[in-house]
JSON list of C-alpha atoms in Angstrom, two decimals:
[
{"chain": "E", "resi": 32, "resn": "UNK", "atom": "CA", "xyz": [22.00, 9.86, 7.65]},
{"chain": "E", "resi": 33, "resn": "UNK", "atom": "CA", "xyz": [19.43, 7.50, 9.28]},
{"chain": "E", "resi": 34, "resn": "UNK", "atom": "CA", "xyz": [18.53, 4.34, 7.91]},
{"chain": "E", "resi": 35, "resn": "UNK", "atom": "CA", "xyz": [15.55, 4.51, 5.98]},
{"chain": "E", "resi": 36, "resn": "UNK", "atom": "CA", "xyz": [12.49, 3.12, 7.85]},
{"chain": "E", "resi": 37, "resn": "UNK", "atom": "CA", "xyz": [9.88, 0.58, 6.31]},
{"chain": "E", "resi": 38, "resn": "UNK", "atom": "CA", "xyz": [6.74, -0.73, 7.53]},
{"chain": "E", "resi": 39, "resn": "UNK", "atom": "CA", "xyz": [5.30, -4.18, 6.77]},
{"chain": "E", "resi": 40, "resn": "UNK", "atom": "CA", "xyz": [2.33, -4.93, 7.04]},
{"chain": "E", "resi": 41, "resn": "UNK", "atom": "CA", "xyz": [0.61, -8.33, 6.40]},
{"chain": "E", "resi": 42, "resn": "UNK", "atom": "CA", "xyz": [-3.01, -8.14, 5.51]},
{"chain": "E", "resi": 43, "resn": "UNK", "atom": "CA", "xyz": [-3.65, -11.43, 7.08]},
{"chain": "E", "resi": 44, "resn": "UNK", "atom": "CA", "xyz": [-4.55, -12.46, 10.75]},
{"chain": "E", "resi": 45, "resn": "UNK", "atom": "CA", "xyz": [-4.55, -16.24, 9.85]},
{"chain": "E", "resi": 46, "resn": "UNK", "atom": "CA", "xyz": [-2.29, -18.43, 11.76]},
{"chain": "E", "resi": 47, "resn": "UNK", "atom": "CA", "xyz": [-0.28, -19.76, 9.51]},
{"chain": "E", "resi": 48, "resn": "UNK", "atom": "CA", "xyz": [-1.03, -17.09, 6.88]},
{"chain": "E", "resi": 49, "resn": "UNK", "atom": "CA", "xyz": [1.17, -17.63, 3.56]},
{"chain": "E", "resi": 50, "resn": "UNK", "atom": "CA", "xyz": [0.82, -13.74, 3.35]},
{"chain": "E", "resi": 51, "resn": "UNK", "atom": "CA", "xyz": [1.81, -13.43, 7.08]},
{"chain": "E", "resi": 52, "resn": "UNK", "atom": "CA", "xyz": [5.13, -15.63, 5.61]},
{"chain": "E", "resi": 53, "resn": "UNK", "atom": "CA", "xyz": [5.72, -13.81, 2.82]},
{"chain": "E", "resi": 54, "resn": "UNK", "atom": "CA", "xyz": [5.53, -10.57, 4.65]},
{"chain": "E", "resi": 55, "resn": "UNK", "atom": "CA", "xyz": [8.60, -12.14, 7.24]},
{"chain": "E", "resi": 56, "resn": "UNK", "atom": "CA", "xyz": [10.28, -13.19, 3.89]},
{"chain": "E", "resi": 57, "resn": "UNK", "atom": "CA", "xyz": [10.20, -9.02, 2.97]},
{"chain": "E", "resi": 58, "resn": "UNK", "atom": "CA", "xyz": [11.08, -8.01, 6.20]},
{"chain": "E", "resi": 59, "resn": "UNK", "atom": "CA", "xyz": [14.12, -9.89, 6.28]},
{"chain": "E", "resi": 60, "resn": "UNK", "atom": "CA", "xyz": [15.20, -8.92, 2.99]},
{"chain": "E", "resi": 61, "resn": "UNK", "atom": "CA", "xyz": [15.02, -5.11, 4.02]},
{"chain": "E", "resi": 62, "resn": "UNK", "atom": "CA", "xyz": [16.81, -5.79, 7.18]},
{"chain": "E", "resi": 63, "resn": "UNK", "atom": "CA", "xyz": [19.55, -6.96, 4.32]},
{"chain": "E", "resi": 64, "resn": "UNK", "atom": "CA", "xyz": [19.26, -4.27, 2.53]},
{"chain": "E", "resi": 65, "resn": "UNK", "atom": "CA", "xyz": [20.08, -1.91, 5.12]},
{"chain": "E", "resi": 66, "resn": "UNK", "atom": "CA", "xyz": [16.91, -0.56, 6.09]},
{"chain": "E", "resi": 67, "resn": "UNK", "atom": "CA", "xyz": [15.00, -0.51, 9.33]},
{"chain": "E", "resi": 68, "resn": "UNK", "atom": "CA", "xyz": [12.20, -2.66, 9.14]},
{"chain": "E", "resi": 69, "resn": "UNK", "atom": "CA", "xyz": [8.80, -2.84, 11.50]},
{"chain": "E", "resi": 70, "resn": "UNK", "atom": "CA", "xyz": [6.34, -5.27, 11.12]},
{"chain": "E", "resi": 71, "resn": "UNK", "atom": "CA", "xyz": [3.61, -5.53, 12.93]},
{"chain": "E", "resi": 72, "resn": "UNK", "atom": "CA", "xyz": [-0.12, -7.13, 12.99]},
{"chain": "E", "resi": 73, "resn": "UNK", "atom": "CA", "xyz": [-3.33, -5.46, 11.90]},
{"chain": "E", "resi": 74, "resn": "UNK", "atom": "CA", "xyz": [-4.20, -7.61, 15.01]},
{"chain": "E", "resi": 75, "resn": "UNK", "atom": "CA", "xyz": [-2.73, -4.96, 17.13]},
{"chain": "E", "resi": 76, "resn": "UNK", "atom": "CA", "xyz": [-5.03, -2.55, 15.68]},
{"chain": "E", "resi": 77, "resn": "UNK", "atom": "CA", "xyz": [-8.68, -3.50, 15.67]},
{"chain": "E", "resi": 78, "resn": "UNK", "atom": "CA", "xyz": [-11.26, -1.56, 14.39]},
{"chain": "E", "resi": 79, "resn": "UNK", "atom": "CA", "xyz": [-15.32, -1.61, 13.68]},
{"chain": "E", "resi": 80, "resn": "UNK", "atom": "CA", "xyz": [-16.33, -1.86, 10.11]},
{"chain": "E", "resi": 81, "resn": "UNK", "atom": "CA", "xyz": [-16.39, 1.74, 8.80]},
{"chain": "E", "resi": 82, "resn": "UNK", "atom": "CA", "xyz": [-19.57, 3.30, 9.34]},
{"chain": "E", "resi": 83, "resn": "UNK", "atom": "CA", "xyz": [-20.02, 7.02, 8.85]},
{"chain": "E", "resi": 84, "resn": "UNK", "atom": "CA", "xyz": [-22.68, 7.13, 11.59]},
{"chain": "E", "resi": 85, "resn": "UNK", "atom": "CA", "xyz": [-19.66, 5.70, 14.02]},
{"chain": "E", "resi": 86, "resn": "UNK", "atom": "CA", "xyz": [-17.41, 8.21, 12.61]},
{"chain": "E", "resi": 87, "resn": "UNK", "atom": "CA", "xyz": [-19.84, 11.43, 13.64]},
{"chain": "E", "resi": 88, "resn": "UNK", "atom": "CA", "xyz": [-21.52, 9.85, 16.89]},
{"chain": "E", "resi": 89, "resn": "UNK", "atom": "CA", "xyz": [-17.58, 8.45, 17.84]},
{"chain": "E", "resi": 90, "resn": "UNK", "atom": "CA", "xyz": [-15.24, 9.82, 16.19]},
{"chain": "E", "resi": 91, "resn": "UNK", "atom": "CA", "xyz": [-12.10, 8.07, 14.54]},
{"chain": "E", "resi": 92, "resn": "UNK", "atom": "CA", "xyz": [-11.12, 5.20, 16.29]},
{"chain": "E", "resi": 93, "resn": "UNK", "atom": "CA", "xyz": [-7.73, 5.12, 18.30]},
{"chain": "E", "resi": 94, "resn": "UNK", "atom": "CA", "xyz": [-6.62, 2.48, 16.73]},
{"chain": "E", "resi": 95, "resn": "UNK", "atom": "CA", "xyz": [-6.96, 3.90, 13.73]},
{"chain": "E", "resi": 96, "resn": "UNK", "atom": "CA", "xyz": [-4.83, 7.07, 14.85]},
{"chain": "E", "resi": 97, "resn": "UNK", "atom": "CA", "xyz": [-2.28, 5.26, 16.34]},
{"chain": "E", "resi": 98, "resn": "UNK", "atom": "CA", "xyz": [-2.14, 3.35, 13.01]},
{"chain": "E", "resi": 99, "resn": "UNK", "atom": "CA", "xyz": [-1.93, 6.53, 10.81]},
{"chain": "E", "resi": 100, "resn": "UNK", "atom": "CA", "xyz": [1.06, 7.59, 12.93]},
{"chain": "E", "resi": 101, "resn": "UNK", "atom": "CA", "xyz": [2.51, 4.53, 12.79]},
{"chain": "E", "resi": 102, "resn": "UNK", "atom": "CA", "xyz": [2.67, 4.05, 8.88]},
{"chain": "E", "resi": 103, "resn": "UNK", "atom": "CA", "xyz": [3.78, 8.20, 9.22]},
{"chain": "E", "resi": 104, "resn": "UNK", "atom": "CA", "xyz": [7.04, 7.20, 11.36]},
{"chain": "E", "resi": 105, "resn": "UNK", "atom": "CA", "xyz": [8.06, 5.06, 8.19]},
{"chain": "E", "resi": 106, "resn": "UNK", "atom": "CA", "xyz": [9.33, 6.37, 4.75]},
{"chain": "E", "resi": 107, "resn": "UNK", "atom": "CA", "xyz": [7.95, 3.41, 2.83]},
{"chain": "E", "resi": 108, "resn": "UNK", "atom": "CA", "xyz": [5.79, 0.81, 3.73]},
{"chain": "E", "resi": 109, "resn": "UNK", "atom": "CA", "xyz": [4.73, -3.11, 1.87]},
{"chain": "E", "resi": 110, "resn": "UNK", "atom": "CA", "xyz": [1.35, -4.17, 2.40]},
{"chain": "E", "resi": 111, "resn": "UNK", "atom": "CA", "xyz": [1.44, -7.80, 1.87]},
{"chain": "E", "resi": 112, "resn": "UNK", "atom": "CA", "xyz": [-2.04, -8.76, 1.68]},
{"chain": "E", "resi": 113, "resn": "UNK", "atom": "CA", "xyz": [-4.52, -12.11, 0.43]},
{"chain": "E", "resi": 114, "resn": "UNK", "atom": "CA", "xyz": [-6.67, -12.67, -2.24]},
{"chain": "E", "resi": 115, "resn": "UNK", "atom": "CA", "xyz": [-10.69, -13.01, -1.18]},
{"chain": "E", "resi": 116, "resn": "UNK", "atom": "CA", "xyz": [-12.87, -13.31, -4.23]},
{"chain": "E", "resi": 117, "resn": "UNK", "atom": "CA", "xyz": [-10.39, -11.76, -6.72]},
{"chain": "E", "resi": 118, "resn": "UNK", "atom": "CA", "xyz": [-10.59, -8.50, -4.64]},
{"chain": "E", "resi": 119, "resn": "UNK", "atom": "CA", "xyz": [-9.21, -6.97, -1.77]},
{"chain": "E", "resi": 120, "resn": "UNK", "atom": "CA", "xyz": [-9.84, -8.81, 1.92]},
{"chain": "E", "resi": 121, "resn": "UNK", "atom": "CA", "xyz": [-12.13, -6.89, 4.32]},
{"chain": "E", "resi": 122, "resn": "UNK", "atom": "CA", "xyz": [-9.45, -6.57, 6.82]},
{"chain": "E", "resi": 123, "resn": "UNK", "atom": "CA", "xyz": [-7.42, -4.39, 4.59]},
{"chain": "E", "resi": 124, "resn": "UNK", "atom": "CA", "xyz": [-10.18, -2.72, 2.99]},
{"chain": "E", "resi": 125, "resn": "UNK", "atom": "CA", "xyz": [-11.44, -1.66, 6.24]},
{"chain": "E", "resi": 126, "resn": "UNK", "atom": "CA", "xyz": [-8.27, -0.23, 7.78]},
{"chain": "E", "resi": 127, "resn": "UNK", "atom": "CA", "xyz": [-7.35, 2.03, 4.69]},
{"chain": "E", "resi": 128, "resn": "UNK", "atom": "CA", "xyz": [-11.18, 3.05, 4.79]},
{"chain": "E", "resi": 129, "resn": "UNK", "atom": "CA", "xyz": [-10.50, 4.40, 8.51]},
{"chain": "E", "resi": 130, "resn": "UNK", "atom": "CA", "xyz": [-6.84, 5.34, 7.98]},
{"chain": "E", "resi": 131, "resn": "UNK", "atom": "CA", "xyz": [-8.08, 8.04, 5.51]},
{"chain": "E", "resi": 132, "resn": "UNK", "atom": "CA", "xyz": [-10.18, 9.67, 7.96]},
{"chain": "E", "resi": 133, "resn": "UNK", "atom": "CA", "xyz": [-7.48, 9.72, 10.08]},
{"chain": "E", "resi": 134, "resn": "UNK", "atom": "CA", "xyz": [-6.64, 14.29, 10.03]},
{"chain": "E", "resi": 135, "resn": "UNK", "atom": "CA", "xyz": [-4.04, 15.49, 12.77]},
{"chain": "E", "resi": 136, "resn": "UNK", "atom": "CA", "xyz": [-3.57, 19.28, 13.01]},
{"chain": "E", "resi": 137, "resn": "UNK", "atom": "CA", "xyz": [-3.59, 21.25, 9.78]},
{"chain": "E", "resi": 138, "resn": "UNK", "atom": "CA", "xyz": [-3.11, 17.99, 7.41]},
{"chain": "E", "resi": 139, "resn": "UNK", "atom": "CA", "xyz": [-5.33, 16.77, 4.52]},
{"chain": "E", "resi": 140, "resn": "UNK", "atom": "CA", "xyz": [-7.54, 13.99, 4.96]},
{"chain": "E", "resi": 141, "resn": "UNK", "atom": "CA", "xyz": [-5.41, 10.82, 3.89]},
{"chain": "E", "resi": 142, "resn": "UNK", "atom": "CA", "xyz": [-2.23, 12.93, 4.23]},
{"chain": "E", "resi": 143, "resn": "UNK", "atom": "CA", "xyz": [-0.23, 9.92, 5.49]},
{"chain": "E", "resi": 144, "resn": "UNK", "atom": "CA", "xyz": [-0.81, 8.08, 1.97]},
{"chain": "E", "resi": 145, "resn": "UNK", "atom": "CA", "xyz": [0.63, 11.08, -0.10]},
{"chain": "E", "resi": 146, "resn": "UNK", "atom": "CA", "xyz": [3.92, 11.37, 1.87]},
{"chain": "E", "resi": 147, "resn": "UNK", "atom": "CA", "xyz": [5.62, 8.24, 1.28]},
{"chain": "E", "resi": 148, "resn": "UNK", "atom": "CA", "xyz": [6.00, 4.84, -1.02]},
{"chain": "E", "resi": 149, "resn": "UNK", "atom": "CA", "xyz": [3.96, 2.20, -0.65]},
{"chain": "E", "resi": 150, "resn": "UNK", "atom": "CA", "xyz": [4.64, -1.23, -2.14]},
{"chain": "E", "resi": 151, "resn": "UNK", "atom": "CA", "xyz": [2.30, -4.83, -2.77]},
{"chain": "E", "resi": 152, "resn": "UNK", "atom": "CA", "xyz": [2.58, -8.23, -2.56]},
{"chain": "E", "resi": 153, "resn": "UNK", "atom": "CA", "xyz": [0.36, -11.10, -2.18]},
{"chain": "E", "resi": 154, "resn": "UNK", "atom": "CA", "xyz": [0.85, -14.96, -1.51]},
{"chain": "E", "resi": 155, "resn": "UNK", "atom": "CA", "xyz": [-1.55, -17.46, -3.03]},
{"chain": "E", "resi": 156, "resn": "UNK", "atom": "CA", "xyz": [-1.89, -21.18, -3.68]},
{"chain": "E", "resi": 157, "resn": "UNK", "atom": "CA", "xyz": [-3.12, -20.56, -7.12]},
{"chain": "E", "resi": 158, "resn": "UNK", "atom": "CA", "xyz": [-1.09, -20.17, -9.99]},
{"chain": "E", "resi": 159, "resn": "UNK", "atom": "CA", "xyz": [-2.05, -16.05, -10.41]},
{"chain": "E", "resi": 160, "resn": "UNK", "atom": "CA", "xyz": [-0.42, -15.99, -6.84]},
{"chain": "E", "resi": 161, "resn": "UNK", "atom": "CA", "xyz": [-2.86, -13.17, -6.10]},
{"chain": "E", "resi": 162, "resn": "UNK", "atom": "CA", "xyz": [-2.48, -11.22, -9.04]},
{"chain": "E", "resi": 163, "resn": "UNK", "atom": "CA", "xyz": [-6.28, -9.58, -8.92]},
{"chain": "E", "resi": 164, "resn": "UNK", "atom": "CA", "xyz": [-5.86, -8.39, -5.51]},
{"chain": "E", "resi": 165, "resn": "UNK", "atom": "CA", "xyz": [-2.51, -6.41, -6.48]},
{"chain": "E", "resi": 166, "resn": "UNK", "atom": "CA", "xyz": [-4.74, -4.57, -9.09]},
{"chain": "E", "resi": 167, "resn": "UNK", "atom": "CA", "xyz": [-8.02, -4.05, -6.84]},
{"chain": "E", "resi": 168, "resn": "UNK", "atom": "CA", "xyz": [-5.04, -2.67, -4.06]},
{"chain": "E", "resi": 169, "resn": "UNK", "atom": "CA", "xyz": [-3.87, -0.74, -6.84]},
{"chain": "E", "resi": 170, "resn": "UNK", "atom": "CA", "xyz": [-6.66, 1.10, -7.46]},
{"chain": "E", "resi": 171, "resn": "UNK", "atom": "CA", "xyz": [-7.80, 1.91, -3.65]},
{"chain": "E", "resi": 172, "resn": "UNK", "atom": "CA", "xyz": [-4.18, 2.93, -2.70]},
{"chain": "E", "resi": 173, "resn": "UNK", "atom": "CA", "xyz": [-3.85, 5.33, -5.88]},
{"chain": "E", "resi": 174, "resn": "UNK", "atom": "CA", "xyz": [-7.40, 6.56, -5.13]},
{"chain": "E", "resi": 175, "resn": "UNK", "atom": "CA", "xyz": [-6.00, 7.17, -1.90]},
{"chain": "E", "resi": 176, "resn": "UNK", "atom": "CA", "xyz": [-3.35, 9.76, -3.85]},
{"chain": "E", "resi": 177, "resn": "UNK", "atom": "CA", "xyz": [-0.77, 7.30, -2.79]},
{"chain": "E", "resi": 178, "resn": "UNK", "atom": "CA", "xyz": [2.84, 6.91, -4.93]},
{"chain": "E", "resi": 179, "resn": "UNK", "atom": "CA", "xyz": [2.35, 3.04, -5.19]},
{"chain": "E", "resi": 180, "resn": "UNK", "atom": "CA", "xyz": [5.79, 1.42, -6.92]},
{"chain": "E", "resi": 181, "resn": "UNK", "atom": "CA", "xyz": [5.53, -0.09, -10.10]},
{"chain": "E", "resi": 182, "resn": "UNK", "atom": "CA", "xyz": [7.06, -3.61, -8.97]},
{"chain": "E", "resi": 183, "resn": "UNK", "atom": "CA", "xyz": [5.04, -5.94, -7.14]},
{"chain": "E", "resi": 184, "resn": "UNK", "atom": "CA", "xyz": [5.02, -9.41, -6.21]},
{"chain": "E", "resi": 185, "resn": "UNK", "atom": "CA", "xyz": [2.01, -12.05, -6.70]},
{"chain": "E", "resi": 186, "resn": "UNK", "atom": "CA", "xyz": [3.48, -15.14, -5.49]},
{"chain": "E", "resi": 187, "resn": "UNK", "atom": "CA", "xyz": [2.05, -18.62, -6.81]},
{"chain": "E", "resi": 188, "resn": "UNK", "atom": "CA", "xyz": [1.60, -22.02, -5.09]},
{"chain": "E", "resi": 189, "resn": "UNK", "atom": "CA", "xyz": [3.25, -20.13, -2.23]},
{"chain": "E", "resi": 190, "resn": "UNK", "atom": "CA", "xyz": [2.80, -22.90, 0.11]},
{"chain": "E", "resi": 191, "resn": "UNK", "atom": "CA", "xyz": [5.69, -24.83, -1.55]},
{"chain": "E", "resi": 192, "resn": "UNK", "atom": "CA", "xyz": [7.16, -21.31, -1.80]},
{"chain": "E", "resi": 193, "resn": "UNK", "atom": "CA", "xyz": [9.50, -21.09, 1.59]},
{"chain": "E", "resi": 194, "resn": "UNK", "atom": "CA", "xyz": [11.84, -22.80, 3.36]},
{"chain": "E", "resi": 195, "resn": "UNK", "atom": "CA", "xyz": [11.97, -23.43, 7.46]},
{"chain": "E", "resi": 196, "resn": "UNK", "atom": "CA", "xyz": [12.80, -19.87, 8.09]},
{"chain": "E", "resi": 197, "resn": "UNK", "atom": "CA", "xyz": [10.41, -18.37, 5.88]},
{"chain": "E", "resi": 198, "resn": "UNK", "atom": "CA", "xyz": [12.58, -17.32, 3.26]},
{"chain": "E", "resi": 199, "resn": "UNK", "atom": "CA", "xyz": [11.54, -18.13, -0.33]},
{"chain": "E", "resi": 200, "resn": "UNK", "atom": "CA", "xyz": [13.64, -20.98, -2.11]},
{"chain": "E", "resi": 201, "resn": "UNK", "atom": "CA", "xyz": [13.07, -20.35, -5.64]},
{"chain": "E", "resi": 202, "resn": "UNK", "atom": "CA", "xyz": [15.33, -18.38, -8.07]},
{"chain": "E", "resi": 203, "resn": "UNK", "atom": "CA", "xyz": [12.96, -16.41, -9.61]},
{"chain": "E", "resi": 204, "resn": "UNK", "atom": "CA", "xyz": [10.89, -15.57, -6.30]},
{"chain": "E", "resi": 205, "resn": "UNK", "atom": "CA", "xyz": [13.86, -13.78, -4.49]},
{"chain": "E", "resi": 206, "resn": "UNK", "atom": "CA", "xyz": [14.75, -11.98, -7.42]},
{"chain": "E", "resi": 207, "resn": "UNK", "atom": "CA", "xyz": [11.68, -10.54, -7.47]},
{"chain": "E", "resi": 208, "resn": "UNK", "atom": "CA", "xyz": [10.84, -10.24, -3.97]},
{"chain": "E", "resi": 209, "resn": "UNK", "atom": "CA", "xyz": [14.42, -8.14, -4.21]},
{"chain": "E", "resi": 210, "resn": "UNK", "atom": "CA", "xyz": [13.53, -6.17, -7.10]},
{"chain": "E", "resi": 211, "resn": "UNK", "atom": "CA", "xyz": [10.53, -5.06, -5.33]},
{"chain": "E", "resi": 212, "resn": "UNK", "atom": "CA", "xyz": [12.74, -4.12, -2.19]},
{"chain": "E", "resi": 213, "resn": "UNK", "atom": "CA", "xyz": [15.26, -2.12, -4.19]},
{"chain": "E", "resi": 214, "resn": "UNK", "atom": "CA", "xyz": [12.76, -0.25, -5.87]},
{"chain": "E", "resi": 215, "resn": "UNK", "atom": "CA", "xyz": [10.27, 0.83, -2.98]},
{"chain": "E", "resi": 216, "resn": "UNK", "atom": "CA", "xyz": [13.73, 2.02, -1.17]},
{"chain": "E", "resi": 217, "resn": "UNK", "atom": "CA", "xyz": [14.75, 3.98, -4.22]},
{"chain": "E", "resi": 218, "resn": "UNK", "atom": "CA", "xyz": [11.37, 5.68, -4.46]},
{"chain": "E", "resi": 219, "resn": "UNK", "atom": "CA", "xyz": [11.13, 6.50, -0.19]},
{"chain": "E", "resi": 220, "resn": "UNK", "atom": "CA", "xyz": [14.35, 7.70, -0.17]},
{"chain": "E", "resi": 221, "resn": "UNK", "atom": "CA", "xyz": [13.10, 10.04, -3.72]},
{"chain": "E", "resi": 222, "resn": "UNK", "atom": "CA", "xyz": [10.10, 10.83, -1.48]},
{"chain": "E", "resi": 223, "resn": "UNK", "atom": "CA", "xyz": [12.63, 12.21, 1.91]}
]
């Protein structure tokens, strides 16, 4: 059987992004797990500020497409993504806003988020580690009809959180970091 294939994907385009960290802390701990792990940068796939105008003049972006088919080559994927205001960062916002007008051949619109597991984390300096964006993610991914794992991982004062190779150091953090890794492979594999 082939490994079972999970996309990361950091919400962040910050250098230096504790997010951005925290997603190469996940990655890793996939890759131990057994599975094969892609990460990649919403950087790679820019796209305008959803506009419905754009959308009927335009078209969906290629970007956007080529992002859809991306996240559809994987059986589960993490979005790892900041806090901004208590809510969800424009950046991710944005690309789940085009990704679900994203309709090849005879699919659904927003097919791609129905057909596999998706998992959350976020990395903050405060003490909620990013708690309200997990819930406000919540909500747009299961409006989305998406199976979104119970586990998740808000990560406090996460800039005292790693070590030099971007691994968390404390106890409790990588127990939860691999709690959340055993359970979205449990539910992508359910989802096969």
């Amino acid at each position: 059987m082939a490994a079972l294939k999970i996309l990361v994907i950091p919400g962040s385009l910050r250098s230096g992004s504790l997010n951005v960290r925290l997603a190469a802390a996940a990655a890793y701990q996939f890759a131990q797990a057994g599975a094969e792990v892609t990460r990649i940068s919403l950087g790679d796939f820019p796209l305008p500020i959803y506009d419905g105008d754009l959308q009927t003049k335009s078209g969906v972006p290629k970007n956007a497409i080529n992002l859809k088919r991306m996240i559809g080559a994987h059986d589960g994927v993490l979005i790892v993504t900041p806090e901004y205001n208590s809510s969800v960062p424009p950046l991710v916002k944005n690309t789940i806003d085009w990704l679900t007008r994203v309709q090849d051949g005879h699919e659904v619109r927003g097919q791609v988020f129905r057909e596999r597991a998706f998992a959350m984390a976020a990395a903050s300096q405060s003490r909620l580690g990013g708690a309200r964006v997990l819930a406000a993610l919540r909500l747009i991914l299961s409006a989305c009809h998406a199976t979104v794992i119970p586990n998740q991982l808000a990560l406090p004062f996460a800039a005292e959180a790693y070590d030099d190779m971007d691994r968390l150091k404390q106890p409790a953090d990588i127990e939860a970091l691999n709690a959340l890794v055993r359970q979205l492979i449990e539910f992508s594999q359910r989802l096969m």
